[in-house]
CSV table of C-alpha atoms in Angstrom, one decimal:
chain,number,residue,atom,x,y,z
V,1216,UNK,CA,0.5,-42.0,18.2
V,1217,UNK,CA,1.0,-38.8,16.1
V,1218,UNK,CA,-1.4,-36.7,15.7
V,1219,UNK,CA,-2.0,-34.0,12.7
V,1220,UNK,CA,-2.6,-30.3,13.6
V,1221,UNK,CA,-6.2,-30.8,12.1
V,1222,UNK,CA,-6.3,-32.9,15.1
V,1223,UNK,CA,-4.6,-31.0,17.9
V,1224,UNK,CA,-4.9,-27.4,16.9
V,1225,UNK,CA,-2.6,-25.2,19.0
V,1226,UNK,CA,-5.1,-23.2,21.4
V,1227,UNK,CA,-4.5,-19.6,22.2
V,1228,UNK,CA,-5.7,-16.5,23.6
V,1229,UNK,CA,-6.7,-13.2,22.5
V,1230,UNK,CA,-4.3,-10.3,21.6
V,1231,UNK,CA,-1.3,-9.9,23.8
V,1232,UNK,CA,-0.1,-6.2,24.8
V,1233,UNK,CA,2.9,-6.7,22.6
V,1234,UNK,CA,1.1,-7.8,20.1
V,1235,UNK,CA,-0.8,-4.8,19.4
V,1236,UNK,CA,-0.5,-1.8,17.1
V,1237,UNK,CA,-0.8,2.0,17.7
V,1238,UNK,CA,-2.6,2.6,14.3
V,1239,UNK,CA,-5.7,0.6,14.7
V,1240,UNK,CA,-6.1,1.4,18.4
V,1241,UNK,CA,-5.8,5.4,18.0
V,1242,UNK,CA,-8.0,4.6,15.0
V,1243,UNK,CA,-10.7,3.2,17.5
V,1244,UNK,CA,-10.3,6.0,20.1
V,1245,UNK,CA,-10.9,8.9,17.9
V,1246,UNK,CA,-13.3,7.2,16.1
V,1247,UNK,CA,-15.5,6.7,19.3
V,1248,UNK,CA,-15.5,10.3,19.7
V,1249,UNK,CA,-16.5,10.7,16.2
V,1250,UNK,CA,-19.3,8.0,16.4
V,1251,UNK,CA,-20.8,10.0,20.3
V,1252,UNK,CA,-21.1,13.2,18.4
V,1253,UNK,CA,-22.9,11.9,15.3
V,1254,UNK,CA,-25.3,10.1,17.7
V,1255,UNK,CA,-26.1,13.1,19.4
V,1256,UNK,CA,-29.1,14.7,16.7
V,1257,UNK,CA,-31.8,11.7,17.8
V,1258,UNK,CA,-31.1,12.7,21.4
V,1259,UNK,CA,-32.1,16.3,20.4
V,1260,UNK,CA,-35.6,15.1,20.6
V,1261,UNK,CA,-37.8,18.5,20.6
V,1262,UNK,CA,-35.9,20.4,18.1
V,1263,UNK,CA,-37.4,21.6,14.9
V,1264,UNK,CA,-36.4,18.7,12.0
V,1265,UNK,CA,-35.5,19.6,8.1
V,1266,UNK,CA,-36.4,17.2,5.5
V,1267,UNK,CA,-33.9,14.9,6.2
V,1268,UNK,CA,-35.8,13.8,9.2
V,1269,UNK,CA,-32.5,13.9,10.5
V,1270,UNK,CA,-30.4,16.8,12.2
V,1271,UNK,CA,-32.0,19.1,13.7
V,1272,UNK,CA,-33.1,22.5,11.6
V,1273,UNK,CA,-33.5,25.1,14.2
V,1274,UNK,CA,-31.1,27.2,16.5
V,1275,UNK,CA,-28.7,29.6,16.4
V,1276,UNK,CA,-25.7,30.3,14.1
V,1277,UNK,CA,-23.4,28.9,16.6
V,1278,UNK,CA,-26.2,25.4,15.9
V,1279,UNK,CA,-26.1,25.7,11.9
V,1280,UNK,CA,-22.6,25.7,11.8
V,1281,UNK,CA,-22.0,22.7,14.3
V,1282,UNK,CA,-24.8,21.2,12.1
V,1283,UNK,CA,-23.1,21.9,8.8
V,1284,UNK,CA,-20.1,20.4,10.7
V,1285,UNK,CA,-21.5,17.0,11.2
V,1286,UNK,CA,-23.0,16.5,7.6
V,1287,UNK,CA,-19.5,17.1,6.0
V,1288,UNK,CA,-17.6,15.5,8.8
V,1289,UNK,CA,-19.7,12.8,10.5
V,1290,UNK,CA,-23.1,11.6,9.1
V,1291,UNK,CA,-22.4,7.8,7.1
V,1292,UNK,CA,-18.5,9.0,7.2
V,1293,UNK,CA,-17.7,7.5,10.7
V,1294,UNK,CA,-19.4,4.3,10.2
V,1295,UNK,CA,-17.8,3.2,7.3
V,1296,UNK,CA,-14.3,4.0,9.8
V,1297,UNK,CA,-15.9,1.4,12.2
V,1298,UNK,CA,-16.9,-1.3,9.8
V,1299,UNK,CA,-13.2,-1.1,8.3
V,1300,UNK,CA,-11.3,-1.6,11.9
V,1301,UNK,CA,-13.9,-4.2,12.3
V,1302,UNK,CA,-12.6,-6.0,9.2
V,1303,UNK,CA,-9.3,-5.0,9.8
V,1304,UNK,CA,-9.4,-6.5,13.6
V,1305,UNK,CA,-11.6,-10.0,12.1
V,1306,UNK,CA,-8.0,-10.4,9.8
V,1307,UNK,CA,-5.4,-9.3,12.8
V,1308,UNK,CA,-7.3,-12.1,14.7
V,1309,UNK,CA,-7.2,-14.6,12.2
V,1310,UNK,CA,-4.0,-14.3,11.1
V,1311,UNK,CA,-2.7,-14.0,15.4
V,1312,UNK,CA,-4.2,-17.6,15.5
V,1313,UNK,CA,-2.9,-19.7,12.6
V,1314,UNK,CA,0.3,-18.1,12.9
V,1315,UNK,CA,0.4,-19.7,16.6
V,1316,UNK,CA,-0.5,-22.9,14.9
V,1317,UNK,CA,-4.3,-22.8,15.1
V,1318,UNK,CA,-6.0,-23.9,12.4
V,1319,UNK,CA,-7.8,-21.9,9.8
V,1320,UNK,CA,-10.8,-24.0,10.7
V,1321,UNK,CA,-10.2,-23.3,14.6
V,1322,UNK,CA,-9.3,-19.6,13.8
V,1323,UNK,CA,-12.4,-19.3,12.2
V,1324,UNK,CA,-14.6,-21.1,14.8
V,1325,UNK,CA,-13.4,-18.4,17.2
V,1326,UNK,CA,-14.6,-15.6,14.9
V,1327,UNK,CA,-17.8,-17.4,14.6
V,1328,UNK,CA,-18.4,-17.4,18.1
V,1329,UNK,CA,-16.8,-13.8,18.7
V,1330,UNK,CA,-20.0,-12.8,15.7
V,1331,UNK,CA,-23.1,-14.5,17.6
V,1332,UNK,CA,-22.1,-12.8,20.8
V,1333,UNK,CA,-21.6,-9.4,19.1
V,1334,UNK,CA,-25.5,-10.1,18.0
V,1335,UNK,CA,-26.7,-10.8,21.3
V,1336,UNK,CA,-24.4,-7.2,22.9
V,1337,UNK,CA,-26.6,-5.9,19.8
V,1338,UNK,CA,-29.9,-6.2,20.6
V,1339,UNK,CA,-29.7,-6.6,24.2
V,1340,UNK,CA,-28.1,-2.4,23.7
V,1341,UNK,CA,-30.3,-1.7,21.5
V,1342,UNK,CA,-33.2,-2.5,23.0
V,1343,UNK,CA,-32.0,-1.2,26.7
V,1344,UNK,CA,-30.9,1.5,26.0
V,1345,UNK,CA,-29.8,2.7,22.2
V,1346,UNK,CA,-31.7,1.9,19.0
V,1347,UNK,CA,-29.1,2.5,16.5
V,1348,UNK,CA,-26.1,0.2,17.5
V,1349,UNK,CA,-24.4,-1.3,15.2
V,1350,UNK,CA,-22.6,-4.0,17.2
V,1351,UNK,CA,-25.3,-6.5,16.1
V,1352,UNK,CA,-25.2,-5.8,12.9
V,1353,UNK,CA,-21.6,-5.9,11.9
V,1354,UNK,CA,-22.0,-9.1,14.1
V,1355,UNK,CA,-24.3,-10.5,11.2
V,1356,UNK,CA,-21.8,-9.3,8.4
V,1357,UNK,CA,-18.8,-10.4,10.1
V,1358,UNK,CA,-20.5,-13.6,10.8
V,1359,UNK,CA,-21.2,-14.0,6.9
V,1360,UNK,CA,-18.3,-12.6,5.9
V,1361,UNK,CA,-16.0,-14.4,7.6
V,1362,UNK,CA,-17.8,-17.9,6.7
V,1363,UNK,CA,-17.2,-17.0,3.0
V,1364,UNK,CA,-13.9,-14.8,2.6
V,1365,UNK,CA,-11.4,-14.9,5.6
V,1366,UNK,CA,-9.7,-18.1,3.5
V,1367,UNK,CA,-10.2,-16.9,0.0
V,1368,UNK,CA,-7.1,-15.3,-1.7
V,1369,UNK,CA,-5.8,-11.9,-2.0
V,1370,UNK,CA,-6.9,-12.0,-5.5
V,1371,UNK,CA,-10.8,-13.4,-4.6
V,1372,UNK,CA,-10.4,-10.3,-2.1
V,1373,UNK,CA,-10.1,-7.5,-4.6
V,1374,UNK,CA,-12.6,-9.2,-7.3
V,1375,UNK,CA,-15.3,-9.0,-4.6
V,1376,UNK,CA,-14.1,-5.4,-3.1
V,1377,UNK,CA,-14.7,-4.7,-7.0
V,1378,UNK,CA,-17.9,-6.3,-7.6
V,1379,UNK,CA,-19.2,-4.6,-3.8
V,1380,UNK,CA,-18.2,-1.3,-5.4
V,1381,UNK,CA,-20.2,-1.7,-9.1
V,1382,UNK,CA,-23.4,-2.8,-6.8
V,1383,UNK,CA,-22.9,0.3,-4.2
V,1384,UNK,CA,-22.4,2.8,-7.0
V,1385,UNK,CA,-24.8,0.8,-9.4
V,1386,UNK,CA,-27.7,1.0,-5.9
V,1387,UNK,CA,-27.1,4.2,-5.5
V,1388,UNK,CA,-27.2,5.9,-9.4
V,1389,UNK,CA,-30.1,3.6,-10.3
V,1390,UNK,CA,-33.1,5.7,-8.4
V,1391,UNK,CA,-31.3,9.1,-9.3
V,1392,UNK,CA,-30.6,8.0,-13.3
V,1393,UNK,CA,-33.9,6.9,-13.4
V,1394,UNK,CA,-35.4,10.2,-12.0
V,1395,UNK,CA,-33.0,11.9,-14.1
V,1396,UNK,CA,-34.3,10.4,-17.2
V,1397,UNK,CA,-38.0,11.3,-16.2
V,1398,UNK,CA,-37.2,14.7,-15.5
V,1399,UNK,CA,-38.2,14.3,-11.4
V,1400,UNK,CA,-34.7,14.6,-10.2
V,1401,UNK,CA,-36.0,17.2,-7.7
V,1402,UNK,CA,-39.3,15.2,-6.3
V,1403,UNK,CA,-37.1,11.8,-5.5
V,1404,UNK,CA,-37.7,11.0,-1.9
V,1405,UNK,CA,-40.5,11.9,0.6
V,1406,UNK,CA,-39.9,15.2,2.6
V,1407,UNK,CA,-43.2,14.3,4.0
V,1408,UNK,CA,-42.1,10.3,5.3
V,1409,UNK,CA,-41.9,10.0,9.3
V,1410,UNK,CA,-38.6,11.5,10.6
V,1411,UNK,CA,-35.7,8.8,11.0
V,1412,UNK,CA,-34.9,9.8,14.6
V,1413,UNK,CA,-38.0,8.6,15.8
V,1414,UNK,CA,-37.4,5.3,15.5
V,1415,UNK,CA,-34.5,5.9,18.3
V,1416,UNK,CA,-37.6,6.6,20.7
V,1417,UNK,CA,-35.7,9.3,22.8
V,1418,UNK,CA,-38.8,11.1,22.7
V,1419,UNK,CA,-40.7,8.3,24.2
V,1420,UNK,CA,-41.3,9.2,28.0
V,1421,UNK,CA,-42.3,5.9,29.1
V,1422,UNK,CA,-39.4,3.6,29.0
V,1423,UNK,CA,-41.3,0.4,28.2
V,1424,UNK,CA,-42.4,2.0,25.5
V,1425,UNK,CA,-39.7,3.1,24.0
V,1426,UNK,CA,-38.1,-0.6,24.5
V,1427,UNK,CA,-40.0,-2.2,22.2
V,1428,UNK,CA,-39.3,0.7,19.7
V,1429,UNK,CA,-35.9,0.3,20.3
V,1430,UNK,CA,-36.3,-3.7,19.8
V,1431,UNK,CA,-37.7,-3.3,16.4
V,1432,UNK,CA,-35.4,-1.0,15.3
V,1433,UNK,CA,-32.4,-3.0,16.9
V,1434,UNK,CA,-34.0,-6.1,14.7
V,1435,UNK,CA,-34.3,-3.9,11.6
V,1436,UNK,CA,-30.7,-2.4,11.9
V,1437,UNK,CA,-29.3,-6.0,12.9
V,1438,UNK,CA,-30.5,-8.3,10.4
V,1439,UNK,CA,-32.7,-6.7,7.3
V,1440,UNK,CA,-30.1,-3.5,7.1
V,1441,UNK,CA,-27.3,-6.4,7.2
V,1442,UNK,CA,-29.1,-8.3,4.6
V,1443,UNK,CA,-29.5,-5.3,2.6
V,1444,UNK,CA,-25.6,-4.5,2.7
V,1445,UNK,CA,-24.7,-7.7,1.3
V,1446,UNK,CA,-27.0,-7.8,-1.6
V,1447,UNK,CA,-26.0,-3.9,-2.0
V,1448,UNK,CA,-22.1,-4.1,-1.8
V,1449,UNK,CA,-22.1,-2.2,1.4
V,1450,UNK,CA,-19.6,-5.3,2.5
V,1451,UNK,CA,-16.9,-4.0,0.8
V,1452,UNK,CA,-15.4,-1.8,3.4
V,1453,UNK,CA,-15.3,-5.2,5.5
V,1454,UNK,CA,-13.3,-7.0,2.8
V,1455,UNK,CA,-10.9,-3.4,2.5
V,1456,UNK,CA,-10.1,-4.3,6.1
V,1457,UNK,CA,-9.6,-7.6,5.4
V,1458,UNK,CA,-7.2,-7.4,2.5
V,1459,UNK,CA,-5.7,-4.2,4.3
V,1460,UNK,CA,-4.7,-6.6,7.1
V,1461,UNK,CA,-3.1,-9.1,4.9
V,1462,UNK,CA,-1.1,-6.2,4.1
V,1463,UNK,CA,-0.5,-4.9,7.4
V,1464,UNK,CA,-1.0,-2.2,6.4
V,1465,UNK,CA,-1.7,-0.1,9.6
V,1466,UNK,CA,1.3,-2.2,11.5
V,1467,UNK,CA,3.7,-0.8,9.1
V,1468,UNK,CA,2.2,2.6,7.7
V,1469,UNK,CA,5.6,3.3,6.8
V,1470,UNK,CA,6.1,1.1,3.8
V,1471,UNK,CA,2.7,1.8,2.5
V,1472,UNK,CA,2.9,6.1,2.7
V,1473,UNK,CA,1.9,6.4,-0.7
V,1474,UNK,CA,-1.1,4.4,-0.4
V,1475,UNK,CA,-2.0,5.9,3.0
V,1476,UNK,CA,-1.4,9.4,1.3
V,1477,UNK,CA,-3.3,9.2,-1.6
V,1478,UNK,CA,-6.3,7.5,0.3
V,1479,UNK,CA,-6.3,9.4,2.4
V,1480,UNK,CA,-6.2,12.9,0.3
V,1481,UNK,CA,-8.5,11.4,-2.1
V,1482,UNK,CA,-10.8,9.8,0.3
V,1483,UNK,CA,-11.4,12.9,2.8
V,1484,UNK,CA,-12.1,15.4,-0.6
V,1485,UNK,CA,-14.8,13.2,-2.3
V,1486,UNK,CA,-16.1,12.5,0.9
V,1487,UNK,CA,-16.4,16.2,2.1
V,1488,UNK,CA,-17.2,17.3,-1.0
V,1489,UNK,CA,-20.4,14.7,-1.8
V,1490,UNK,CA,-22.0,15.4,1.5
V,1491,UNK,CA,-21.4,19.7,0.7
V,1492,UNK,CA,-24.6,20.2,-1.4
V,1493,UNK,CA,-26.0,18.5,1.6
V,1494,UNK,CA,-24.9,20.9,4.3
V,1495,UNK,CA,-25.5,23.6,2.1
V,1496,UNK,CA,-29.0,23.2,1.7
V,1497,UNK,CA,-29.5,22.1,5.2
V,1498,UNK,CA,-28.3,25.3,6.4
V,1499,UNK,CA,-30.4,27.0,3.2
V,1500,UNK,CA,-27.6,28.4,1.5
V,1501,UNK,CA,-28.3,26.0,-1.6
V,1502,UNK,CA,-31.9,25.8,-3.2
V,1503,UNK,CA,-33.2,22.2,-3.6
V,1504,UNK,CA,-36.5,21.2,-3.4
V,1505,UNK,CA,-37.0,19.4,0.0
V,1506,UNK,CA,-38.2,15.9,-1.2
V,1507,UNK,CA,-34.3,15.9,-2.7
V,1508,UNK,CA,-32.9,16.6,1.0
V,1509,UNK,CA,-35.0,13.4,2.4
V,1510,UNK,CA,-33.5,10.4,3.0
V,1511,UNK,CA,-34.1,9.0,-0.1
V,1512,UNK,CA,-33.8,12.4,-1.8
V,1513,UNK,CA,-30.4,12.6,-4.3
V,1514,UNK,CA,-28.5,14.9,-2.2
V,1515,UNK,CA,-28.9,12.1,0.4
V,1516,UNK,CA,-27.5,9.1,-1.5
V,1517,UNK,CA,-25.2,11.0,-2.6
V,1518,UNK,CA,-24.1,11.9,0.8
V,1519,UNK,CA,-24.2,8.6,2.0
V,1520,UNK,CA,-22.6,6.6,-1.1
V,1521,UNK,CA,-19.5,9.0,-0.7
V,1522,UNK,CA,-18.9,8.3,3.2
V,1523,UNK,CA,-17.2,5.7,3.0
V,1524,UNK,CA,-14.5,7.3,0.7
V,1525,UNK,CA,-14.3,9.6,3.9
V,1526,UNK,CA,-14.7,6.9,6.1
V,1527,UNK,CA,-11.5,5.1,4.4
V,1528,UNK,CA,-9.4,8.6,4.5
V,1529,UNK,CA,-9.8,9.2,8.3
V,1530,UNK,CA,-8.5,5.7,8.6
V,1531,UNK,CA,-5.8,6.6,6.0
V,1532,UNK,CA,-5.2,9.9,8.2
V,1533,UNK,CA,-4.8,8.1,11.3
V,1534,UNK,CA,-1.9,6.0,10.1
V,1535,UNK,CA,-0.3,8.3,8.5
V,1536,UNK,CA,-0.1,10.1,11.9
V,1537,UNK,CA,1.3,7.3,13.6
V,1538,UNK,CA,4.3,6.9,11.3
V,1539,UNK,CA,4.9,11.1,11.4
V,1540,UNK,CA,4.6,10.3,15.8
V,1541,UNK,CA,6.3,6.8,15.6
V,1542,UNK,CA,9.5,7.8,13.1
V,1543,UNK,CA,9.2,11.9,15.7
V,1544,UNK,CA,9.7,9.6,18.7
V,1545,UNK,CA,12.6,8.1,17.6
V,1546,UNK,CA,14.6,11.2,16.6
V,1547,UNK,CA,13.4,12.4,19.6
V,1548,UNK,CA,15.2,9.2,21.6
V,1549,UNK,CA,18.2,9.2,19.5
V,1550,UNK,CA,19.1,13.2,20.7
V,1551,UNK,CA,18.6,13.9,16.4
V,1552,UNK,CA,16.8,16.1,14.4
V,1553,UNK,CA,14.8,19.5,15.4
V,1554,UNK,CA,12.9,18.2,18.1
V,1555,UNK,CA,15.8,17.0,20.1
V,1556,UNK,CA,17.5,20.0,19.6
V,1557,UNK,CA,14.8,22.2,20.4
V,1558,UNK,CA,15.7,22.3,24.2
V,1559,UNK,CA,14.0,21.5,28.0
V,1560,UNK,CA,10.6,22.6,27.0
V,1561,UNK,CA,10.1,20.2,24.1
V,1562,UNK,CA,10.5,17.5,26.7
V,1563,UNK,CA,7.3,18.3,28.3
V,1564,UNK,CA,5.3,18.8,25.0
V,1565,UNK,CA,6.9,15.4,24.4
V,1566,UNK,CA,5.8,14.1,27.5
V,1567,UNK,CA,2.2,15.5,27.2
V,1568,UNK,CA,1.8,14.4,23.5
V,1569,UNK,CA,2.7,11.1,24.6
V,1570,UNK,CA,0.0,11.2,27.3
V,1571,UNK,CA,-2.5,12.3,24.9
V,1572,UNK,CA,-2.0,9.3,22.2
V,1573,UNK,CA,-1.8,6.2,24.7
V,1574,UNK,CA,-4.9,7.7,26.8
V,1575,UNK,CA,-6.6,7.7,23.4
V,1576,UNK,CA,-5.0,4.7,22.4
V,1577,UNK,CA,-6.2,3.3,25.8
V,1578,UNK,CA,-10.3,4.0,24.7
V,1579,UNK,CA,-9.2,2.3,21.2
V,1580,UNK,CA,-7.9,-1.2,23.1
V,1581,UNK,CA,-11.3,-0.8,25.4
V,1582,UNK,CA,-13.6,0.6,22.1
V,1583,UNK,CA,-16.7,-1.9,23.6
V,1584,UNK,CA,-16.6,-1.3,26.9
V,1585,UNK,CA,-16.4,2.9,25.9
V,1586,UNK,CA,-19.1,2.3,22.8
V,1587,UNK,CA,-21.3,1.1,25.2
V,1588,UNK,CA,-20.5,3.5,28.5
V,1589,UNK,CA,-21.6,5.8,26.0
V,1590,UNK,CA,-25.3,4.6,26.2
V,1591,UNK,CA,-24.8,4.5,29.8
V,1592,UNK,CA,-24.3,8.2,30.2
V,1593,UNK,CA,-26.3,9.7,27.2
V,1594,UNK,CA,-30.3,7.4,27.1
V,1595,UNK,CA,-30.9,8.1,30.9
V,1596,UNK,CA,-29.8,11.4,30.9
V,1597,UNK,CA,-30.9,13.0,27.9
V,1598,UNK,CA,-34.3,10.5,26.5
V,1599,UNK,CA,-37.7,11.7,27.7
V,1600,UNK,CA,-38.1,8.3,30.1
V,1601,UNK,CA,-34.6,9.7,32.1
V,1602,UNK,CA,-33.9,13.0,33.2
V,1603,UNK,CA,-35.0,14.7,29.5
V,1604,UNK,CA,-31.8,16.9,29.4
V,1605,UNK,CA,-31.8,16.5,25.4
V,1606,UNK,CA,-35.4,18.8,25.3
V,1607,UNK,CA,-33.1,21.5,26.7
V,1608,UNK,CA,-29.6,21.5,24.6
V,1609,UNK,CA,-29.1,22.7,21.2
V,1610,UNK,CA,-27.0,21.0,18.4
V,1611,UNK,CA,-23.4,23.2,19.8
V,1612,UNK,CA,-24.6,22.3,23.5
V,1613,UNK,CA,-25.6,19.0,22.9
V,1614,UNK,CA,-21.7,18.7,20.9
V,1615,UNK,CA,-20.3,19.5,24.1
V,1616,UNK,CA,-21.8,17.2,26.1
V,1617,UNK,CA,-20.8,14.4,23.9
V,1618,UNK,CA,-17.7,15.4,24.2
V,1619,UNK,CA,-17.4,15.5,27.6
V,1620,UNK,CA,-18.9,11.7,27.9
V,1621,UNK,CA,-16.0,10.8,25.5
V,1622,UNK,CA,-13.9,12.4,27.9
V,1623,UNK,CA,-14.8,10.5,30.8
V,1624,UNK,CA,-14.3,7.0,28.9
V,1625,UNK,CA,-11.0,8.3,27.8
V,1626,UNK,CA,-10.1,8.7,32.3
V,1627,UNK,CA,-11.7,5.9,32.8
V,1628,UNK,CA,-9.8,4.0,30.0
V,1629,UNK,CA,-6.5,5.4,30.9
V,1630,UNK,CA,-6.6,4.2,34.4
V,1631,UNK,CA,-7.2,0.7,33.5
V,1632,UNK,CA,-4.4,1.2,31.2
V,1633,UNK,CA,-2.4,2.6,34.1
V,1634,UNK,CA,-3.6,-0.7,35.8
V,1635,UNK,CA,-3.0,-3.4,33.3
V,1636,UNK,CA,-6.8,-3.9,33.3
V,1637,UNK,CA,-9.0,-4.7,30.1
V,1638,UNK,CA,-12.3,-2.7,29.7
V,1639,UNK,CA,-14.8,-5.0,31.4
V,1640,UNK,CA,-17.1,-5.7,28.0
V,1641,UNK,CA,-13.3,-6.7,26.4
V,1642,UNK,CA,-12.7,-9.1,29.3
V,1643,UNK,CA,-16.9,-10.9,28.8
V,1644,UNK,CA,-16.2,-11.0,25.5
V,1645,UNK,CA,-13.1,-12.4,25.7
V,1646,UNK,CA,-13.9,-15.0,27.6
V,1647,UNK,CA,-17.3,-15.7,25.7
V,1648,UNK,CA,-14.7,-16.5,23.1
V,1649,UNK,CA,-11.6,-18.3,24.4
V,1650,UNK,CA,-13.3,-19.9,27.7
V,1651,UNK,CA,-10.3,-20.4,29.9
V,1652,UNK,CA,-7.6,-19.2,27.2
V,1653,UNK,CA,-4.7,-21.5,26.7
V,1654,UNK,CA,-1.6,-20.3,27.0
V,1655,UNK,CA,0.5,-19.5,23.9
V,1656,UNK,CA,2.1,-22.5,22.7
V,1657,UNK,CA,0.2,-24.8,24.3
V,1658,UNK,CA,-1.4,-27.5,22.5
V,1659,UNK,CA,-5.1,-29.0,23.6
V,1660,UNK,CA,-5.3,-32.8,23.8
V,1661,UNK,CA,-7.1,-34.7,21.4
V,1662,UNK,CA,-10.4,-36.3,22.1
């Protein structure tokens, strides 16, 4: 008897080596550095806060400047970088799956699964050993998201990446029109409130203690922040990745260098520039009363609303990067162009660029298993309950440290690499996912 494809869906495993794209998994690896240095101010648990409850307000010029750094650069602009390769990835997967004659229902039972596990990586990190992931959470959005759009249309795509983007703006304008209007732009927000980075618990010297902070955080973060997003239109970064996949738009920067370009110079400027009044008063070159600096103040939203304009230009960057290297490479192969001609020594910068973009490329491929090493070496080491290092550093010292963690993940990712190994969380999750995987091509039996 013949049996439909509804029937007999064509079973197969996760992404193959050849499969996979530079773009997306440099993406990943520099964002992981990105993401370990804005998640060092709660570990700087003694310093002096400002009225953003937030980074730290004390230390030395050296500390202001890494300080105003990380406003402009990093704080809500990295995780807006995330939750687009997260999208972006969701697609890949999708599309990996029907096209090897899975179903869209199959494909989409996969991703279900893939979602609850991310939930339960979530809080079990969270509440072990970091309050703020944000595994669990875009588990919950991806979970929602991908019940409702990963089978809609292009065109259902962009009217809901539009209607997202009229509820973030219209969330975001509302409190500071309506303080406008009232004349209390400047007393918006509580300088006074309980500093954010408490809730993290790194201050917390018994480690029970600061568990069950961490739980109820990890809760909060997981499922009301979630909640909040897709009421707010903070989804709409997802569906970007979504539709950007469709696109393939990362696979193939080169026929999409315009987009790339002006995302990417359009996206980086707004974003740098709606977090500057920010930096600036953090660092008390800019006058503004304090309640406006708290994290409901106006500087605040509009430092966060803008992040993910930055959050899309890194991404934008990135790719843009890997056509420049990719299209370099080849000139370089085909004895043409400058590079080729430029002699023995260009071989070895060559050679050590090379290194350089597949060991990073290396942490993207592994970005759990490093996301979470992260935890491993920062809680014990620097929270109150380990070893308490974070009383001691500064916001410059504390920089350096988290890039020498970054470091290590990006040896330790390399040599699996080297070793045609998968990072171990990859490998759980993986087969959380796919069980035993079926081998491409080959089709399950019916029951």
């Amino acid at each position: 008897m013949t049996t439909t494809s509804e029937e007999t869906p064509v079973r197969r495993g996760g992404v193959r080596a050849e499969e996979r794209a530079l773009a997306p998994d440099l993406a990943r690896g520099i964002m992981l550095l990105l993401i370990v240095l804005s998640n060092t101010a709660f570990h700087l648990w003694a310093a002096r806060r400002g009225p953003s409850g937030w980074q730290p307000a004390d230390g030395s010029w050296l500390d202001h400047a890494v300080q105003f750094t990380m406003i402009i650069v990093l704080d809500l602009r990295v995780y807006p970088l995330f939750a687009f390769l997260f999208g972006y990835g969701m697609m890949q997967l999708f599309l990996r799956q029907t096209a090897a004659g899975n179903t869209e229902r199959g494909a989409a039972r996969i991703l279900r699964r893939r979602s609850l596990w991310l939930i339960v990586i979530g809080l079990l990190h969270s509440t072990l050993l970091m309050a703020g992931d944000i595994v669990g959470y875009y588990g919950v959005l991806t979970l929602v998201l991908g019940l409702v759009f990963l089978r809609r249309s292009e065109r259902a795509l962009k009217r809901w990446i539009c209607v997202g983007a009229v509820l973030m703006v219209f969330f975001a304008a509302q409190p500071v029109v309506s303080a406008l209007l009232r004349g209390e732009l400047g007393t918006l927000g509580d300088a006074g409130a309980e500093p954010g980075f408490l809730a993290y618990a790194a201050q917390e010297g018994n480690w029970l203690t600061a568990a069950g902070t961490r739980l109820e955080t990890g809760l909060f973060v997981t499922f009301l922040a979630s909640a909040l997003a897709l009421v707010g239109g903070g989804y709409v970064v997802f569906l970007l990745g979504f539709w950007a996949a469709r696109r393939r738009v990362l696979e193939e920067p080169g026929r999409h260098r315009t987009l790339l370009r002006r995302t990417a110079v359009i996206g980086i400027t707004v974003g740098w520039l709606g977090a500057l009044p920010t930096a600036l008063a953090h660092i008390g070159a800019l006058d503004v009363p304090a309640d406006a600096q708290s994290e409901e103040g106006a500087l605040t939203l509009l430092r966060d609303v803008t992040g993910n304009a930055a959050g899309l230009g890194y991404v934008a960057a990135v790719a843009l990067f890997v056509h420049w290297w990719s299209s370099r490479g080849a000139r370089v192969a085909a004895g043409q162009g400058e590079v080729a001609r430029a002699g023995a020594g260009t071989g070895v910068e060559v050679g050590v660029g090379a290194t350089v973009v597949a060991a990073v490329s290396a942490v993207g491929k592994r970005s759990l298993s490093c996301y979470l090493a992260h935890s491993l070496l920062f809680a014990p080491v620097l929270a109150a309950w380990g070893l308490g290092l974070g009383e001691h550093l500064s916001s410059w010292t504390m920089a350096l440290f988290a890039v020498g963690v970054w470091l290590i993940t990006v040896a330790g990712a390399y040599a699996l690499e080297r070793a045609g190994r998968r990072g171990p969380a990859e490998a759980v999750l993986r087969r959380l996912m796919y069980g035993a995987e079926a081998k491409p091509g080959r089709v399950a039996k019916a029951g």
